[in-house]
Coordinates of C-alpha atoms in Angstrom, one line a residue:
X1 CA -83.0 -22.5 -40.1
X2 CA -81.3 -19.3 -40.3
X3 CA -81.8 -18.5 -36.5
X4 CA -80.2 -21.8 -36.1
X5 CA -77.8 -21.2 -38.0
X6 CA -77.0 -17.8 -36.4
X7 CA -77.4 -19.2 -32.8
X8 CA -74.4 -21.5 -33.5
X9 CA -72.3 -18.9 -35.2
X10 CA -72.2 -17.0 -31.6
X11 CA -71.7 -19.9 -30.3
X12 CA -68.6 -20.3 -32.1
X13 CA -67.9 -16.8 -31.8
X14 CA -68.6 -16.9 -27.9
X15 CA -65.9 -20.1 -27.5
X16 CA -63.4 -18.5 -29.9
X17 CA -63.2 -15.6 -27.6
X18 CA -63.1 -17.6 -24.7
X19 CA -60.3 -19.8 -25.9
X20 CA -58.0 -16.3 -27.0
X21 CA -58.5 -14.9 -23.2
X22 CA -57.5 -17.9 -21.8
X23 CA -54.8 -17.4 -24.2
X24 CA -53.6 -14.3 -23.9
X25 CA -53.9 -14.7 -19.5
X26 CA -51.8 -17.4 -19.5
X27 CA -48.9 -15.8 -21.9
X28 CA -49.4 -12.8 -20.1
X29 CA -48.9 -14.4 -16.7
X30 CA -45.4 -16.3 -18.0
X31 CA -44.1 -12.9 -19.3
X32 CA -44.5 -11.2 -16.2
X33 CA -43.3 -14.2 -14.3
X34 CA -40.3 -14.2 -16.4
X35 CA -40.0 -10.7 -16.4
X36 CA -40.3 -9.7 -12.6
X37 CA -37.5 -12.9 -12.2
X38 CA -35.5 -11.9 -14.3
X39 CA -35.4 -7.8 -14.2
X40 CA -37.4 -7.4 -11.0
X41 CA -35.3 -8.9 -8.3
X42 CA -31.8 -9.8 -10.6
X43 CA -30.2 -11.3 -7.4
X44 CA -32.5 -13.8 -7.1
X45 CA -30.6 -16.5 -8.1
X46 CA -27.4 -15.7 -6.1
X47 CA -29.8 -15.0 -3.0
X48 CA -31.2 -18.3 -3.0
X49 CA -27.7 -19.7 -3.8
X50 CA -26.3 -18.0 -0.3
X51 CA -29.2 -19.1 1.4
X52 CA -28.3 -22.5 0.7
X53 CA -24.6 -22.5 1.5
X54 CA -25.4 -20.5 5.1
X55 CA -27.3 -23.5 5.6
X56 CA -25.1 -25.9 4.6
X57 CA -22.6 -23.8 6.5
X58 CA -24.0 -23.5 10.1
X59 CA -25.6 -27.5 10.3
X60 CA -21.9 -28.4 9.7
X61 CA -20.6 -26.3 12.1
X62 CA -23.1 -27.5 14.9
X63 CA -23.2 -30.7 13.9
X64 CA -18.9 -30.6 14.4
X65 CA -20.1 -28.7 18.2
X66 CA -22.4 -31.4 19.0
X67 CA -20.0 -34.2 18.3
X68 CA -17.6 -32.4 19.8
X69 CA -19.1 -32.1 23.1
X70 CA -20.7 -35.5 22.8
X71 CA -17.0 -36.3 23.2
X72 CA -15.9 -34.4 26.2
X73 CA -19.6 -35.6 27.8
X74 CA -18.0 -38.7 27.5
X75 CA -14.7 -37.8 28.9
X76 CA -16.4 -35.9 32.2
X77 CA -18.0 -39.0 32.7
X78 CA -17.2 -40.3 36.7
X79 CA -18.8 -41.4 40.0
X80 CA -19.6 -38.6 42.7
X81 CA -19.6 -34.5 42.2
X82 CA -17.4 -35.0 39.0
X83 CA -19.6 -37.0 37.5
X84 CA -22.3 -34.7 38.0
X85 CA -20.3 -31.8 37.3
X86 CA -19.8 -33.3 33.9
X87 CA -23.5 -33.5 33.4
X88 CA -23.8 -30.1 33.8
X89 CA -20.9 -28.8 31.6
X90 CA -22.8 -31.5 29.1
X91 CA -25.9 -29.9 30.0
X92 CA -24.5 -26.3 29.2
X93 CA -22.7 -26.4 26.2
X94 CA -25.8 -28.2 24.4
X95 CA -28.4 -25.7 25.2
X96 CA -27.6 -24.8 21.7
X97 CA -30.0 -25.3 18.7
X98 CA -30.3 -28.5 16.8
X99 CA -29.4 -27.2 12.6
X100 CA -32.3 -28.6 11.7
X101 CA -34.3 -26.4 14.2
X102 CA -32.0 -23.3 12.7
X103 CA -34.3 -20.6 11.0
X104 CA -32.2 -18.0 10.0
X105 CA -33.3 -14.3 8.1
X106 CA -32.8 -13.1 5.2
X107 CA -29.9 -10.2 6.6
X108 CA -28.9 -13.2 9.1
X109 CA -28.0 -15.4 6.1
X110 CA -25.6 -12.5 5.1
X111 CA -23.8 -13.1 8.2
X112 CA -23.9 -16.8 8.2
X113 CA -21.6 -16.7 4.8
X114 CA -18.9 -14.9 7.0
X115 CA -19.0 -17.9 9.7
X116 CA -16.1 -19.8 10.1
X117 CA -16.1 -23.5 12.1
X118 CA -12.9 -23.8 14.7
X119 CA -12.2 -26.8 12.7
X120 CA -11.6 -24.8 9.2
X121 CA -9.1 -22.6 11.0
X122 CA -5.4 -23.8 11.3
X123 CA -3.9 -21.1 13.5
X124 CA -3.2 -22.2 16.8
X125 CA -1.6 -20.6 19.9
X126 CA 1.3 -22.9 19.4
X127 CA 2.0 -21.4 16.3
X128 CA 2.6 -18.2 17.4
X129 CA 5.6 -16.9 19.0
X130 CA 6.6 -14.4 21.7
X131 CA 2.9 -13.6 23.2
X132 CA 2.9 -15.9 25.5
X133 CA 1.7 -14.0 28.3
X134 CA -1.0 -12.6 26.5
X135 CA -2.2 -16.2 25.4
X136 CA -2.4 -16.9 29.3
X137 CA -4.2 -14.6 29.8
X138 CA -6.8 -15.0 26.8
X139 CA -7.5 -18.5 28.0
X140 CA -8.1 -17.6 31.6
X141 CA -10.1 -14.7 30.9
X142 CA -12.0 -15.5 27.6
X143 CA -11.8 -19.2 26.9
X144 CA -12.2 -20.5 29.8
X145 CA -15.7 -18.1 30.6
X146 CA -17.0 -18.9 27.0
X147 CA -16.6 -23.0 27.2
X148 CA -17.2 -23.8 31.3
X149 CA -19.6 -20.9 32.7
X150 CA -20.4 -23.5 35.0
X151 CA -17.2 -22.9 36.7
X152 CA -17.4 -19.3 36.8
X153 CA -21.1 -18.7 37.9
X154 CA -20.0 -19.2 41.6
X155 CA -19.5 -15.2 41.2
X156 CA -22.6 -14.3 39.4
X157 CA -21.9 -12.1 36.2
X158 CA -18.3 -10.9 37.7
X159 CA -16.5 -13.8 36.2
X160 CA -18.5 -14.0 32.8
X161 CA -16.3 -13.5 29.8
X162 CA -15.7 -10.2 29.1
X163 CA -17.9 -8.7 26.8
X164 CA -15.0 -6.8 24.5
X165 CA -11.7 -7.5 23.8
X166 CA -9.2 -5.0 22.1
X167 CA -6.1 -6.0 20.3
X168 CA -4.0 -3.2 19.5
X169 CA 0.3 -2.6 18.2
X170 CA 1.9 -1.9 15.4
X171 CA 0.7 -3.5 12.1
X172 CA 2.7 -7.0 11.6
X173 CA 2.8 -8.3 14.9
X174 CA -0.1 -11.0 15.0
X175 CA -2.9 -9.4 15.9
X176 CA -5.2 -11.1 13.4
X177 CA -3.3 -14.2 13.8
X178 CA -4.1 -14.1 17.7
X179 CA -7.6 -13.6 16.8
X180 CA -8.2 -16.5 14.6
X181 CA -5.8 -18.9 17.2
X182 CA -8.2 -17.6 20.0
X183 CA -11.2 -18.7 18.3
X184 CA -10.0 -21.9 17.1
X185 CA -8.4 -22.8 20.7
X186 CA -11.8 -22.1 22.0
X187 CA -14.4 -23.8 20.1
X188 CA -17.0 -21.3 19.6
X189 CA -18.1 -19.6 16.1
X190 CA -15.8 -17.1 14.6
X191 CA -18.3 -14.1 12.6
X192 CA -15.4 -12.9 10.7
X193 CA -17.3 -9.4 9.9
X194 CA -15.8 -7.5 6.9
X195 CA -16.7 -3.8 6.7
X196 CA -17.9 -4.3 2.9
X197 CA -21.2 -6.7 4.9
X198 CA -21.9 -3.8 7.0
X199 CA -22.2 -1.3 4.2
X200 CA -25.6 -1.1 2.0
X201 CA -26.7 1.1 -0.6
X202 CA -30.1 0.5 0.7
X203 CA -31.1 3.0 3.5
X204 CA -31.5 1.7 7.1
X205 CA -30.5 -1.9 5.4
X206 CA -26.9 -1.5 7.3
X207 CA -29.0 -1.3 10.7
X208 CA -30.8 -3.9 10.2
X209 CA -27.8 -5.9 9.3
X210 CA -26.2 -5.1 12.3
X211 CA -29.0 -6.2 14.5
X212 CA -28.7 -9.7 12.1
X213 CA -24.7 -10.1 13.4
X214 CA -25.9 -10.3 17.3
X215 CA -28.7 -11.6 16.8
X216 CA -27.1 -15.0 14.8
X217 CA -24.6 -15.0 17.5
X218 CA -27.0 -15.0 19.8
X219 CA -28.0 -18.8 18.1
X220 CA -24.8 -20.2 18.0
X221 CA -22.9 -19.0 21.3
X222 CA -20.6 -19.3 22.1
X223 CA -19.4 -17.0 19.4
X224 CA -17.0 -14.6 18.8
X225 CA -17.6 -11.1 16.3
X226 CA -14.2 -10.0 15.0
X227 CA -13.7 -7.2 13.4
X228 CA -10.0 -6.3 12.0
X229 CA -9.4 -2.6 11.7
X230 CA -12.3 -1.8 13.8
X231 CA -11.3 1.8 14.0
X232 CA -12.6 2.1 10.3
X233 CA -16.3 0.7 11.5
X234 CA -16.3 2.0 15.2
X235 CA -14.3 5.6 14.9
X236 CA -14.8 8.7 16.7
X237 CA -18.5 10.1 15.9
X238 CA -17.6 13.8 14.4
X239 CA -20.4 16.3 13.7
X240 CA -19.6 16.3 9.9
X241 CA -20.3 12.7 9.9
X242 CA -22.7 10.9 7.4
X243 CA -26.0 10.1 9.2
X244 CA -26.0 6.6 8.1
X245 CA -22.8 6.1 9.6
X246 CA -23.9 7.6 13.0
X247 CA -26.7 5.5 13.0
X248 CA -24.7 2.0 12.9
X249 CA -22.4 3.1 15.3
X250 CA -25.7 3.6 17.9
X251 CA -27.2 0.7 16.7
X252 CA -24.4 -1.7 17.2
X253 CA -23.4 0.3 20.8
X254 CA -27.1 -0.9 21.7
X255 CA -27.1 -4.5 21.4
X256 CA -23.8 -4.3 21.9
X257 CA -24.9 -3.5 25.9
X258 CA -27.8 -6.0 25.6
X259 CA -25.1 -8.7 25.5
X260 CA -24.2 -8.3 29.0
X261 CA -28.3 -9.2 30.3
X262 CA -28.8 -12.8 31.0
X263 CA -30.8 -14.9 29.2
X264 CA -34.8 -16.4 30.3
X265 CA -32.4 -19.0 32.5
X266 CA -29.9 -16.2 34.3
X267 CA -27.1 -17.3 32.5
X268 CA -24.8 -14.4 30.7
X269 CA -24.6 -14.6 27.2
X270 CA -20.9 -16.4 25.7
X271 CA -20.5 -13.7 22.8
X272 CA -17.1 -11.1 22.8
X273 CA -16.4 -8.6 20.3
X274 CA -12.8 -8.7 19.3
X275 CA -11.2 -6.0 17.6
X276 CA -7.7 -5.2 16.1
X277 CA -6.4 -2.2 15.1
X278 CA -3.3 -0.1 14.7
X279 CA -4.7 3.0 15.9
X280 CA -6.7 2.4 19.2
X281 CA -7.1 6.8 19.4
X282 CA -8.9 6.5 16.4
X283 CA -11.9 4.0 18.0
X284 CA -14.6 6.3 20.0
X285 CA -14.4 6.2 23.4
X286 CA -17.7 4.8 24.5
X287 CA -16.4 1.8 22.0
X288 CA -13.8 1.7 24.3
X289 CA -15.3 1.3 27.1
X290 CA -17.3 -1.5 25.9
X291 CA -14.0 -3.1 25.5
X292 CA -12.9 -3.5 29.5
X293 CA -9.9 -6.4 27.7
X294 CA -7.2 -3.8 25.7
X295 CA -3.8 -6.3 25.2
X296 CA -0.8 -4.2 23.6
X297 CA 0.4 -6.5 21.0
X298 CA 3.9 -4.9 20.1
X299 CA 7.0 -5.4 18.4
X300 CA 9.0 -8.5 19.6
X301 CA 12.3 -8.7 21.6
X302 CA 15.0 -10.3 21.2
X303 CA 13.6 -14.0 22.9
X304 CA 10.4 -13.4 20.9
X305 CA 12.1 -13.0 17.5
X306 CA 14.1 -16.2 18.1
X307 CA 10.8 -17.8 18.8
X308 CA 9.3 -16.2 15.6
X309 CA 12.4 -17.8 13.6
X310 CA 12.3 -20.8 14.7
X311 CA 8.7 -21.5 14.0
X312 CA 9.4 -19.6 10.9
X313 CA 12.4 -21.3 9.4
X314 CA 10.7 -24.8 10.5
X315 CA 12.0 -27.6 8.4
X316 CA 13.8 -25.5 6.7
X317 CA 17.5 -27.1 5.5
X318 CA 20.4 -25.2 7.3
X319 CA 24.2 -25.5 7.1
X320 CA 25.2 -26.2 10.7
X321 CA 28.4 -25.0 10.2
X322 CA 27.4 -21.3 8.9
X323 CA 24.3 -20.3 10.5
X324 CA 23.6 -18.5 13.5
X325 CA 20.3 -17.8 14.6
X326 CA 21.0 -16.1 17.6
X327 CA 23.2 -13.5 15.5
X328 CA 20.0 -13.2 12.9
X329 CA 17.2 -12.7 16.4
X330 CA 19.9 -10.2 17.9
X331 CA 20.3 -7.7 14.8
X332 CA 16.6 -7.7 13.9
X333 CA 15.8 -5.5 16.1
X334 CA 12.7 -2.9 15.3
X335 CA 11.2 -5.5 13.1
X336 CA 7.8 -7.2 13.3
X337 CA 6.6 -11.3 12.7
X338 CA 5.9 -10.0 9.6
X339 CA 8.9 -8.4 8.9
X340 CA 10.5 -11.1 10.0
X341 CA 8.9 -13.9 7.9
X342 CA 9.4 -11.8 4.7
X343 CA 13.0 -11.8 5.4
X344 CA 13.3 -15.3 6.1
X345 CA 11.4 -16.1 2.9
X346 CA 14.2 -13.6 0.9
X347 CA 16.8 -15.5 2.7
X348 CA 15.5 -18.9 1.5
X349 CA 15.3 -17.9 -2.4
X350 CA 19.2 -17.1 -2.2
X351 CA 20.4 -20.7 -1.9
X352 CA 17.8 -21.6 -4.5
X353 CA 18.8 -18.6 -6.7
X354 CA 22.3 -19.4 -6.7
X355 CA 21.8 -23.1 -7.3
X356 CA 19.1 -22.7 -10.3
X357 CA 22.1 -20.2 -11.9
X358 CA 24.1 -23.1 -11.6
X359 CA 22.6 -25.4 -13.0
X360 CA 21.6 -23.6 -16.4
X361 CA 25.2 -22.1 -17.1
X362 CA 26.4 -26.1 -16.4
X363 CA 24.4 -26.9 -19.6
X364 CA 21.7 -29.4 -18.0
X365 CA 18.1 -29.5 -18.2
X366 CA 15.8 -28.3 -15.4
X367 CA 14.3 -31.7 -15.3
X368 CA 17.2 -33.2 -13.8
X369 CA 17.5 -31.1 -11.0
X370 CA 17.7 -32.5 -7.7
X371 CA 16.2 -30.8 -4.6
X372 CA 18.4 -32.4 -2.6
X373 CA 21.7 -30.6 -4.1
X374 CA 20.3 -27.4 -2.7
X375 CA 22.7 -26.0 0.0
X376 CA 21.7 -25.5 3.3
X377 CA 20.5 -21.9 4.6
X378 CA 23.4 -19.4 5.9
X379 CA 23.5 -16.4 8.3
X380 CA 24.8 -14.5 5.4
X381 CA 21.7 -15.1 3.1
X382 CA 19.8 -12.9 5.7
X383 CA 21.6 -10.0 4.4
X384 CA 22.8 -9.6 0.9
X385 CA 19.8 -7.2 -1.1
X386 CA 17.6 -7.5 1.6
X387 CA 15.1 -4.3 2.0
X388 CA 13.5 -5.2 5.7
X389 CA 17.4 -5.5 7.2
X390 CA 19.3 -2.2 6.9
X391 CA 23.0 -3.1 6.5
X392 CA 24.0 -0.9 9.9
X393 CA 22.8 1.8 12.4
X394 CA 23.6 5.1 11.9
X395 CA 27.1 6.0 13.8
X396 CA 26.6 7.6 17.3
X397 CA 26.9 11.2 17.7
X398 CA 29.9 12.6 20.1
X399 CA 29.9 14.4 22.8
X400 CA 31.7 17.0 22.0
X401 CA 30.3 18.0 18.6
X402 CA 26.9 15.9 18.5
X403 CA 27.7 14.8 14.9
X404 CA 28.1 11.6 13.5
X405 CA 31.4 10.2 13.9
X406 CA 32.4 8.6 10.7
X407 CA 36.1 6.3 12.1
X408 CA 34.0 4.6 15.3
X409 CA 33.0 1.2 15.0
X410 CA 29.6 0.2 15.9
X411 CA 28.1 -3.2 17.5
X412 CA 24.6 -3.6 16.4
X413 CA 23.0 -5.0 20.0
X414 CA 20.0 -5.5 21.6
X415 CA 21.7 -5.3 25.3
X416 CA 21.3 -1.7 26.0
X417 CA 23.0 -1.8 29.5
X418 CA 26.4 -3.2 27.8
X419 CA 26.5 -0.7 25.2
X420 CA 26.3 2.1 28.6
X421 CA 28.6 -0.1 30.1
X422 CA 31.2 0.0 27.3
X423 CA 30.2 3.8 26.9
X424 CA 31.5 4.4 30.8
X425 CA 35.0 2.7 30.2
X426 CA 35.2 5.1 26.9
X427 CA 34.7 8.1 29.3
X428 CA 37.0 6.8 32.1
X429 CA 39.9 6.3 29.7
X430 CA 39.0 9.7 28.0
X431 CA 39.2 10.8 31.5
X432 CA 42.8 9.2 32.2
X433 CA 43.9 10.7 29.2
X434 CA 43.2 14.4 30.0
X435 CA 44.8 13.7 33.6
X436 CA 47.8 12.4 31.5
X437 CA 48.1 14.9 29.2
X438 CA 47.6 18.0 32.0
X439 CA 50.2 16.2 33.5
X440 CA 52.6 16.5 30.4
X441 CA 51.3 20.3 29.7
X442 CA 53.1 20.9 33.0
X443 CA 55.7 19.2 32.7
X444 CA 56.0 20.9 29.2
X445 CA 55.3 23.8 30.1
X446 CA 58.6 23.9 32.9
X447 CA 60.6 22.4 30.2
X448 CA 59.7 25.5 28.0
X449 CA 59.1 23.3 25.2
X450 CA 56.3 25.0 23.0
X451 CA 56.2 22.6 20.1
X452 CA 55.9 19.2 22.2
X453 CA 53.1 20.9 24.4
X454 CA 51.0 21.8 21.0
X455 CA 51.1 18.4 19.9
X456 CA 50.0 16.9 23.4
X457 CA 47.6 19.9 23.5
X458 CA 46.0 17.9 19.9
X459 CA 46.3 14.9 21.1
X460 CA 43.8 15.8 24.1
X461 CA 41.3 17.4 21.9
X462 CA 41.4 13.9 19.9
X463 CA 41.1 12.1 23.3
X464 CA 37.8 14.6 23.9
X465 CA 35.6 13.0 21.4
X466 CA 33.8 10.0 23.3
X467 CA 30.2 8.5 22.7
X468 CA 27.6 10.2 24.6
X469 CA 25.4 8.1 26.2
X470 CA 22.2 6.9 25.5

């Protein structure tokens, strides 16, 4: 009885101990579990969050491609060569992947956040004044490559779209703008890479995400990698510089070349790198030479600023009767679209200003304001407190002492062949004068008459002073 007894006691024991291992495994397992979620890998969360919306992100943007092209297909349709030449620009502008067929990698879903569809950008080249000869030029040698290769491939590789294009000027003039009108003019994905995506506190992770950019433009040519202020990414390499940094700047050089071999097929890859920058010495040279398409985007003239105004000012309410807009393109000389728009947004708070001052010294609430009352815009509302304008050119210097001449009036003009012209009659009539007063120094000078020939003698030092010329 008492073996029994004992026999079922370890029994018990046996099952007891059983039942707390199980126990204790499984609490163990969940605080690990929760612990490596939540301390181990703290990003997680936001990783699988990105994942998602590069997802979300790229099947809408070929999903918008495909329709897109299902469209023009059915446009090209036609009896005869064009009909079959619409087949095959049909043909080659869905060799693409289907989104749900998209497998992207981890580094490559870091890209595809920086992805932005044609349709989400509202830039286009007809809102941008004064380049238009660049813009020709973009769409004959860039667009037109990167949406009908078919029309090009007559040549081989020499008429592919080149595989660099460098936009470089003065900071203000529309660089970036260009860039995003370019991309949204021709269709193809625009890989808006920031510097802060190429940089990793993780070594060798910048590498690898540099190999990520080509390779997910690879998958949805035809694409276009911008990079604003590339001269910050792609400088010169110096022998002080960080390693790391050396490295990226060989790795992206290398696939950078590997765009220009054709594909299983023979057909060139669509992808261009587009930079901007302000200071095109800056960028190394075998960057440079990557980039074969360099357009100088500078400061405007006067036809381009009046073109930059008038897209500017837009709907903009003017008074007919006071406003000039030839006057405002013709002395804003030296300033950028920029500039420009900065100054025509000043401008437009004046009338505004002036009619909200108004109002509360008349006693009457701001409810009952009407927008309507607002006076139109003036030429003189371009001026007045205005930091971009200066109020006048310094004055010329003379010819005779090469200072500033503080009595000459000044014309502010763009017309740099007047201004020499009006300079000339200056110096013909300075010339008369000296004929005329030699001639009265000899005549004075017969006479005997000291005192009148020291006042002529004045009067041709006064006649002396004339503009130089430019």
């Amino acid at each position: 009885m008492s073996d029994r007894k004992r026999v079922g006691d370890y029994v018990l024991d046996l099952v007891f101990f059983a039942g707390m291992t199980a126990t204790a495994y499984f609490l163990a397992r969940n605080v690990l579990s929760t612990f490596s979620s939540h301390f181990a890998d703290p990003e997680k969360e936001k990783s699988d969050q990105n994942r998602r919306k590069a997802k979300a992100n790229l099947q809408r943007l070929l999903r918008s491609r495909d329709a897109q092209n299902g469209d023009g297909d059915g446009d090209d349709d036609g009896e005869g060569e064009s009909g079959s030449g619409g087949d095959r620009n049909g043909a080659s502008r869905r060799d693409g992947p289907r989104p749900e067929d998209l497998e992207l990698n981890e580094y490559e879903n870091m890209i595809a956040m920086e992805v932005v569809a044609p349709q989400d950008i509202s830039v286009g080249f007809d809102d941008i004044g004064g380049l238009d000869d660049i813009i020709e030029e973009l769409k004959e040698s860039v667009i037109y490559p990167l949406t009908m290769p078919h029309l090009y491939s007559h040549a081989g590789s020499l008429l592919a779209a080149p595989s660099g294009v460098l936009l470089h000027g003065p900071p203000g003039c529309g660089k970036t703008m260009l860039a995003k009108a370019l991309a949204h003019e021709s269709g193809a994905s625009f890989i808006n890479l920031h510097i802060s995506t190429m940089t990793e506190k993780w070594y060798g992770d910048s590498n690898k995400i540099v190999r990520a950019v080509f390779s997910l433009a690879r998958k949805l040519q035809p694409a276009i990698i911008f990079i604003d202020e590339i001269d910050a990414v792609l400088g010169t390499r110096r022998s002080g510089e960080h390693e790391a940094s050396g490295m990226v700047k060989a790795e992206f050089m290398t696939l950078w070349d590997g765009l220009t071999s054709a594909n299983a097929a023979g057909v060139p890859s669509r992808i261009v790198v587009l930079g901007a920058t302000n200071r095109m010495h800056d960028i190394d040279e075998a960057i440079l030479r990557r980039m074969p398409k360099k357009f100088p985007v500078t400061l405007p003239g006067v036809q381009q600023r009046r073109r930059i105004l008038q897209l500017v000012l837009g709907d903009t309410k003017r008074d007919d009767d006071d406003f000039d807009l030839e006057y405002i393109a013709r002395v804003t000389g030296g300033m950028s679209g920029s500039d420009l728009k900065e100054l025509c947004r000043d401008a437009a708070m004046m009338p505004m200003r002036e009619f909200l001052r108004a109002h509360r010294a008349s006693g009457k609430r701001m409810s009952a304001i009407n927008p309507a009352d607002v006076r139109g815009l003036r030429t003189d509302d371009f001026f007045p407190r205005s930091a971009a304008l200066p109020v006048g050119p310094l004055p010329p210097r003379t010819a005779k002492t090469g200072e500033a001449s503080e009595t000459q009036s000044y014309t502010t003009t763009e017309d740099t062949g007047s201004r020499r012209r009006s300079n000339r009659r200056s110096s013909a009539a300075s010339s008369s004068a000296k004929r005329r007063t030699g001639a009265s120094k000899s005549a004075s000078s017969q006479n005997g008459d000291d005192d009148e020939y020291e006042d002529v003698d004045e009067t041709a030092d006064q006649a002396d002073i004339v503009p130089a010329l430019d």
